[in-house]
């Protein structure tokens, strides 16, 4: 399915404010929103964003059906003559890396937000969740770097549309990272999502959390292999950002649209019900293919939409992951 965006954006911004002022204002409100809601809804013991037993040894408890037999505590089992399993807690020194895709297709939105805004918001929320435990957060940012008419792409890390921000801890450092993400200019041309994900594989790092934030509109064959390679050493979370107009077309007559990555202008006759039906079928098949590729790559999958409360969806996701992690255990 072609990636296309409406020529006129529905987003409303004050005309007298500079882009820098708007960015700072948005980030200030976003920081307050994330801090208040996430801290209010996700309080409790320190646990990771993704389900997993962790590696720090904890206490033991009696075995229950469904427990992982690889966590059997044999010394306690021998002493008590009752099967016991060893509980583990999440590592305290976690390193989280964000792969933030800011390709041209993200500069689009017909709901409450632009897709780019949701990407920045998700990155800010994840950075906050990680950094509040004293952990380190780093990021690689990718945007378009290939001329609309084609051409050779610059090598990764050498001005090829990629930016690497070192992993650091501390509130100021995390805020600077979020500002860098929000201040990244979306460049025209196609971006290489596979190369962006592969930047998290080089250099090899100790086990941690890797988060890929994108609309995943690049062909799955481009990024599936790097994602699987990333999953070998890290817990992977894939955040898919989409807009409702990418799933179905409204009947609004002749709609002028432009491909943000190639600059090509098209006129779509949305009054044709057969065209809208084919578009919806193609969009559903595309999203199913993306979900299957993420599932095959072993990544946890969170879908955020521009027409919904992204923070509520994120809270529900984290709560569900934590519930899955503690299911069948006593607290």
GROMACS .gro file of C-alpha atoms in nm:
model
  331
    1UNK     CA    1   0.000   0.000   0.000
    2UNK     CA    2   0.141   0.336  -0.095
    3UNK     CA    3   0.241   0.573   0.179
    4UNK     CA    4   0.051   0.895   0.122
    5UNK     CA    5  -0.037   1.197   0.331
    6UNK     CA    6  -0.291   1.470   0.279
    7UNK     CA    7  -0.151   1.793   0.140
    8UNK     CA    8  -0.310   2.003   0.413
    9UNK     CA    9  -0.238   1.894   0.770
   10UNK     CA   10  -0.519   1.912   1.028
   11UNK     CA   11  -0.280   2.003   1.307
   12UNK     CA   12  -0.332   2.353   1.445
   13UNK     CA   13  -0.038   2.555   1.575
   14UNK     CA   14  -0.013   2.921   1.684
   15UNK     CA   15   0.118   3.123   1.388
   16UNK     CA   16   0.316   3.366   1.606
   17UNK     CA   17   0.524   3.103   1.785
   18UNK     CA   18   0.861   2.984   1.659
   19UNK     CA   19   0.919   2.610   1.610
   20UNK     CA   20   1.162   2.608   1.905
   21UNK     CA   21   0.909   2.777   2.134
   22UNK     CA   22   0.637   2.534   2.029
   23UNK     CA   23   0.868   2.238   2.090
   24UNK     CA   24   0.964   2.358   2.438
   25UNK     CA   25   0.600   2.425   2.529
   26UNK     CA   26   0.489   2.085   2.408
   27UNK     CA   27   0.774   1.909   2.591
   28UNK     CA   28   0.694   2.093   2.914
   29UNK     CA   29   0.329   1.987   2.901
   30UNK     CA   30   0.431   1.637   2.797
   31UNK     CA   31   0.672   1.607   3.091
   32UNK     CA   32   0.401   1.704   3.338
   33UNK     CA   33   0.150   1.470   3.176
   34UNK     CA   34   0.385   1.172   3.175
   35UNK     CA   35   0.512   1.235   3.527
   36UNK     CA   36   0.170   1.275   3.685
   37UNK     CA   37  -0.015   0.997   3.509
   38UNK     CA   38   0.257   0.735   3.487
   39UNK     CA   39   0.375   0.789   3.843
   40UNK     CA   40   0.016   0.783   3.962
   41UNK     CA   41  -0.091   0.472   3.774
   42UNK     CA   42   0.227   0.266   3.770
   43UNK     CA   43   0.353   0.296   4.126
   44UNK     CA   44   0.485  -0.008   4.303
   45UNK     CA   45   0.790  -0.230   4.322
   46UNK     CA   46   1.059  -0.189   4.061
   47UNK     CA   47   0.989  -0.409   3.760
   48UNK     CA   48   1.081  -0.388   3.396
   49UNK     CA   49   0.869  -0.270   3.105
   50UNK     CA   50   0.861  -0.615   2.948
   51UNK     CA   51   0.774  -0.955   3.093
   52UNK     CA   52   1.074  -1.151   3.209
   53UNK     CA   53   1.212  -1.314   3.523
   54UNK     CA   54   1.513  -1.086   3.559
   55UNK     CA   55   1.849  -1.212   3.678
   56UNK     CA   56   1.876  -1.094   4.039
   57UNK     CA   57   1.801  -1.378   4.283
   58UNK     CA   58   1.509  -1.337   4.518
   59UNK     CA   59   1.333  -1.561   4.769
   60UNK     CA   60   1.173  -1.902   4.708
   61UNK     CA   61   0.814  -2.018   4.715
   62UNK     CA   62   0.623  -2.339   4.657
   63UNK     CA   63   0.587  -2.459   4.301
   64UNK     CA   64   0.254  -2.395   4.128
   65UNK     CA   65   0.126  -2.548   3.805
   66UNK     CA   66   0.243  -2.335   3.515
   67UNK     CA   67   0.570  -2.223   3.676
   68UNK     CA   68   0.888  -2.249   3.472
   69UNK     CA   69   1.063  -2.570   3.580
   70UNK     CA   70   1.397  -2.413   3.491
   71UNK     CA   71   1.355  -2.196   3.799
   72UNK     CA   72   1.329  -2.488   4.039
   73UNK     CA   73   1.514  -2.428   4.365
   74UNK     CA   74   1.652  -2.775   4.423
   75UNK     CA   75   1.830  -2.713   4.759
   76UNK     CA   76   1.509  -2.579   4.918
   77UNK     CA   77   1.307  -2.857   4.753
   78UNK     CA   78   1.542  -3.116   4.907
   79UNK     CA   79   1.523  -2.961   5.254
   80UNK     CA   80   1.146  -2.921   5.263
   81UNK     CA   81   1.051  -3.223   5.046
   82UNK     CA   82   0.816  -2.986   4.867
   83UNK     CA   83   0.890  -2.847   4.518
   84UNK     CA   84   0.999  -2.484   4.531
   85UNK     CA   85   1.091  -2.231   4.263
   86UNK     CA   86   1.333  -1.942   4.293
   87UNK     CA   87   1.182  -1.597   4.241
   88UNK     CA   88   1.391  -1.334   4.066
   89UNK     CA   89   1.363  -0.959   4.045
   90UNK     CA   90   1.449  -0.719   3.768
   91UNK     CA   91   1.803  -0.592   3.732
   92UNK     CA   92   1.860  -0.254   3.895
   93UNK     CA   93   2.113  -0.129   3.641
   94UNK     CA   94   1.910  -0.153   3.324
   95UNK     CA   95   2.020   0.001   2.997
   96UNK     CA   96   1.746   0.094   2.754
   97UNK     CA   97   1.806   0.193   2.394
   98UNK     CA   98   1.544   0.359   2.175
   99UNK     CA   99   1.543   0.330   1.796
  100UNK     CA  100   1.326   0.625   1.693
  101UNK     CA  101   1.209   0.630   1.333
  102UNK     CA  102   1.131   0.983   1.214
  103UNK     CA  103   1.095   0.910   0.844
  104UNK     CA  104   0.885   1.136   0.623
  105UNK     CA  105   0.578   0.912   0.660
  106UNK     CA  106   0.561   1.011   1.030
  107UNK     CA  107   0.489   1.375   0.943
  108UNK     CA  108   0.120   1.299   0.899
  109UNK     CA  109  -0.190   1.283   1.112
  110UNK     CA  110  -0.566   1.326   1.086
  111UNK     CA  111  -0.658   1.250   1.447
  112UNK     CA  112  -0.576   1.435   1.768
  113UNK     CA  113  -0.203   1.414   1.702
  114UNK     CA  114   0.048   1.388   1.423
  115UNK     CA  115   0.222   1.052   1.406
  116UNK     CA  116   0.547   1.233   1.481
  117UNK     CA  117   0.394   1.375   1.802
  118UNK     CA  118   0.298   1.026   1.919
  119UNK     CA  119   0.648   0.898   1.844
  120UNK     CA  120   0.806   1.176   2.052
  121UNK     CA  121   0.553   1.123   2.331
  122UNK     CA  122   0.616   0.748   2.341
  123UNK     CA  123   0.992   0.805   2.353
  124UNK     CA  124   0.948   1.053   2.640
  125UNK     CA  125   0.728   0.815   2.837
  126UNK     CA  126   0.965   0.522   2.794
  127UNK     CA  127   1.265   0.734   2.886
  128UNK     CA  128   1.082   0.849   3.201
  129UNK     CA  129   0.984   0.495   3.299
  130UNK     CA  130   1.341   0.375   3.262
  131UNK     CA  131   1.529   0.671   3.406
  132UNK     CA  132   1.324   0.703   3.724
  133UNK     CA  133   1.495   0.384   3.848
  134UNK     CA  134   1.840   0.535   3.795
  135UNK     CA  135   1.901   0.345   3.473
  136UNK     CA  136   2.068   0.463   3.155
  137UNK     CA  137   1.878   0.560   2.840
  138UNK     CA  138   2.025   0.605   2.493
  139UNK     CA  139   1.878   0.647   2.147
  140UNK     CA  140   1.945   0.621   1.778
  141UNK     CA  141   1.732   0.844   1.556
  142UNK     CA  142   1.672   0.788   1.187
  143UNK     CA  143   1.511   1.007   0.926
  144UNK     CA  144   1.501   1.026   0.548
  145UNK     CA  145   1.837   1.059   0.373
  146UNK     CA  146   1.775   0.935   0.021
  147UNK     CA  147   1.688   1.185  -0.256
  148UNK     CA  148   1.327   1.158  -0.378
  149UNK     CA  149   1.446   1.053  -0.721
  150UNK     CA  150   1.655   0.771  -0.584
  151UNK     CA  151   2.029   0.763  -0.549
  152UNK     CA  152   2.293   0.617  -0.327
  153UNK     CA  153   2.240   0.625   0.046
  154UNK     CA  154   2.507   0.753   0.279
  155UNK     CA  155   2.657   0.491   0.515
  156UNK     CA  156   2.505   0.458   0.860
  157UNK     CA  157   2.673   0.679   1.117
  158UNK     CA  158   2.827   0.902   0.848
  159UNK     CA  159   2.554   1.155   0.790
  160UNK     CA  160   2.320   0.897   0.642
  161UNK     CA  161   2.019   1.028   0.831
  162UNK     CA  162   2.114   0.861   1.161
  163UNK     CA  163   2.197   1.020   1.496
  164UNK     CA  164   2.329   0.831   1.799
  165UNK     CA  165   2.276   0.967   2.150
  166UNK     CA  166   2.489   0.792   2.418
  167UNK     CA  167   2.317   0.612   2.705
  168UNK     CA  168   2.318   0.824   3.021
  169UNK     CA  169   2.133   0.837   3.350
  170UNK     CA  170   1.982   1.132   3.527
  171UNK     CA  171   1.679   1.353   3.475
  172UNK     CA  172   1.861   1.628   3.289
  173UNK     CA  173   2.025   1.384   3.052
  174UNK     CA  174   1.692   1.217   2.976
  175UNK     CA  175   1.527   1.553   2.914
  176UNK     CA  176   1.810   1.644   2.677
  177UNK     CA  177   1.759   1.315   2.494
  178UNK     CA  178   1.386   1.382   2.452
  179UNK     CA  179   1.461   1.734   2.327
  180UNK     CA  180   1.703   1.590   2.072
  181UNK     CA  181   1.435   1.351   1.948
  182UNK     CA  182   1.172   1.624   1.932
  183UNK     CA  183   1.411   1.864   1.762
  184UNK     CA  184   1.514   1.623   1.487
  185UNK     CA  185   1.413   1.758   1.150
  186UNK     CA  186   1.223   1.515   0.933
  187UNK     CA  187   1.409   1.495   0.604
  188UNK     CA  188   1.255   1.394   0.271
  189UNK     CA  189   1.334   1.060   0.113
  190UNK     CA  190   1.308   0.702   0.227
  191UNK     CA  191   1.465   0.589   0.552
  192UNK     CA  192   1.615   0.248   0.615
  193UNK     CA  193   1.441   0.103   0.919
  194UNK     CA  194   1.653  -0.211   0.902
  195UNK     CA  195   1.975  -0.007   0.923
  196UNK     CA  196   1.830   0.192   1.213
  197UNK     CA  197   1.747  -0.124   1.411
  198UNK     CA  198   2.086  -0.271   1.326
  199UNK     CA  199   2.254   0.028   1.494
  200UNK     CA  200   2.132  -0.119   1.825
  201UNK     CA  201   2.329  -0.437   1.748
  202UNK     CA  202   2.658  -0.248   1.705
  203UNK     CA  203   2.855  -0.242   1.922
  204UNK     CA  204   2.736  -0.547   2.120
  205UNK     CA  205   2.602  -0.449   2.462
  206UNK     CA  206   2.506  -0.638   2.772
  207UNK     CA  207   2.150  -0.758   2.798
  208UNK     CA  208   1.894  -0.478   2.834
  209UNK     CA  209   1.579  -0.340   2.673
  210UNK     CA  210   1.558  -0.225   2.312
  211UNK     CA  211   1.257  -0.023   2.195
  212UNK     CA  212   1.178   0.043   1.829
  213UNK     CA  213   0.928   0.326   1.767
  214UNK     CA  214   0.807   0.347   1.408
  215UNK     CA  215   0.507   0.314   1.179
  216UNK     CA  216   0.679   0.006   1.031
  217UNK     CA  217   0.567   0.095   0.679
  218UNK     CA  218   0.902  -0.015   0.541
  219UNK     CA  219   0.886  -0.366   0.390
  220UNK     CA  220   0.919  -0.627   0.670
  221UNK     CA  221   1.196  -0.797   0.474
  222UNK     CA  222   1.405  -0.486   0.540
  223UNK     CA  223   1.387  -0.492   0.919
  224UNK     CA  224   1.286  -0.846   1.026
  225UNK     CA  225   1.638  -0.991   1.032
  226UNK     CA  226   1.796  -0.706   1.235
  227UNK     CA  227   1.502  -0.731   1.478
  228UNK     CA  228   1.558  -1.104   1.528
  229UNK     CA  229   1.928  -1.043   1.582
  230UNK     CA  230   1.844  -0.778   1.840
  231UNK     CA  231   1.614  -1.019   2.023
  232UNK     CA  232   1.901  -1.260   2.086
  233UNK     CA  233   2.058  -1.029   2.346
  234UNK     CA  234   1.777  -0.795   2.450
  235UNK     CA  235   1.412  -0.773   2.543
  236UNK     CA  236   1.253  -0.597   2.246
  237UNK     CA  237   0.947  -0.374   2.245
  238UNK     CA  238   0.805  -0.257   1.912
  239UNK     CA  239   0.577   0.048   1.924
  240UNK     CA  240   0.374   0.084   1.606
  241UNK     CA  241   0.225   0.428   1.541
  242UNK     CA  242  -0.062   0.459   1.295
  243UNK     CA  243  -0.333   0.697   1.183
  244UNK     CA  244  -0.697   0.597   1.119
  245UNK     CA  245  -0.675   0.720   0.757
  246UNK     CA  246  -0.409   0.455   0.701
  247UNK     CA  247  -0.672   0.192   0.772
  248UNK     CA  248  -0.966   0.326   0.574
  249UNK     CA  249  -1.056   0.616   0.347
  250UNK     CA  250  -1.353   0.846   0.409
  251UNK     CA  251  -1.590   0.942   0.129
  252UNK     CA  252  -1.478   1.302   0.068
  253UNK     CA  253  -1.480   1.315  -0.312
  254UNK     CA  254  -1.155   1.375  -0.498
  255UNK     CA  255  -0.876   1.385  -0.238
  256UNK     CA  256  -0.533   1.526  -0.334
  257UNK     CA  257  -0.258   1.337  -0.151
  258UNK     CA  258   0.119   1.348  -0.169
  259UNK     CA  259   0.368   1.073  -0.093
  260UNK     CA  260   0.590   1.230   0.176
  261UNK     CA  261   0.889   1.016   0.081
  262UNK     CA  262   0.887   1.068  -0.296
  263UNK     CA  263   0.696   1.395  -0.331
  264UNK     CA  264   0.460   1.244  -0.588
  265UNK     CA  265   0.113   1.400  -0.602
  266UNK     CA  266  -0.195   1.185  -0.660
  267UNK     CA  267  -0.567   1.242  -0.680
  268UNK     CA  268  -0.776   0.971  -0.516
  269UNK     CA  269  -1.146   0.938  -0.598
  270UNK     CA  270  -1.271   0.841  -0.255
  271UNK     CA  271  -1.633   0.839  -0.373
  272UNK     CA  272  -1.573   0.500  -0.534
  273UNK     CA  273  -1.689   0.237  -0.279
  274UNK     CA  274  -1.488  -0.037  -0.451
  275UNK     CA  275  -1.168   0.168  -0.415
  276UNK     CA  276  -1.236   0.229  -0.045
  277UNK     CA  277  -1.303  -0.141   0.005
  278UNK     CA  278  -0.981  -0.243  -0.170
  279UNK     CA  279  -0.789   0.017   0.031
  280UNK     CA  280  -0.927  -0.116   0.361
  281UNK     CA  281  -0.846  -0.475   0.264
  282UNK     CA  282  -0.491  -0.384   0.161
  283UNK     CA  283  -0.440  -0.184   0.481
  284UNK     CA  284  -0.565  -0.472   0.699
  285UNK     CA  285  -0.338  -0.718   0.518
  286UNK     CA  286  -0.042  -0.482   0.561
  287UNK     CA  287  -0.100  -0.442   0.935
  288UNK     CA  288  -0.144  -0.817   0.976
  289UNK     CA  289   0.187  -0.872   0.797
  290UNK     CA  290   0.358  -0.621   1.027
  291UNK     CA  291   0.213  -0.785   1.339
  292UNK     CA  292   0.318  -1.131   1.219
  293UNK     CA  293   0.673  -1.010   1.146
  294UNK     CA  294   0.703  -0.852   1.491
  295UNK     CA  295   0.567  -1.165   1.655
  296UNK     CA  296   0.809  -1.383   1.459
  297UNK     CA  297   1.093  -1.154   1.568
  298UNK     CA  298   1.006  -1.212   1.934
  299UNK     CA  299   0.914  -0.850   2.004
  300UNK     CA  300   0.638  -0.733   2.234
  301UNK     CA  301   0.397  -0.527   2.024
  302UNK     CA  302   0.228  -0.204   2.133
  303UNK     CA  303   0.007  -0.016   1.886
  304UNK     CA  304  -0.059   0.355   1.938
  305UNK     CA  305  -0.303   0.560   1.730
  306UNK     CA  306  -0.324   0.931   1.662
  307UNK     CA  307  -0.698   0.936   1.738
  308UNK     CA  308  -0.675   0.772   2.080
  309UNK     CA  309  -0.528   0.845   2.422
  310UNK     CA  310  -0.177   0.712   2.364
  311UNK     CA  311  -0.084   0.743   2.732
  312UNK     CA  312  -0.381   0.534   2.845
  313UNK     CA  313  -0.294   0.268   2.587
  314UNK     CA  314   0.064   0.266   2.713
  315UNK     CA  315  -0.045   0.235   3.076
  316UNK     CA  316  -0.272  -0.055   2.988
  317UNK     CA  317   0.010  -0.224   2.800
  318UNK     CA  318   0.261  -0.188   3.084
  319UNK     CA  319   0.002  -0.306   3.337
  320UNK     CA  320  -0.078  -0.610   3.121
  321UNK     CA  321   0.291  -0.693   3.088
  322UNK     CA  322   0.339  -0.671   3.461
  323UNK     CA  323   0.032  -0.886   3.522
  324UNK     CA  324   0.169  -1.148   3.283
  325UNK     CA  325   0.499  -1.133   3.466
  326UNK     CA  326   0.352  -1.194   3.810
  327UNK     CA  327   0.077  -1.435   3.703
  328UNK     CA  328   0.085  -1.748   3.911
  329UNK     CA  329   0.316  -1.599   4.174
  330UNK     CA  330   0.257  -1.464   4.521
  331UNK     CA  331   0.348  -1.110   4.615
   0.00000   0.00000   0.00000
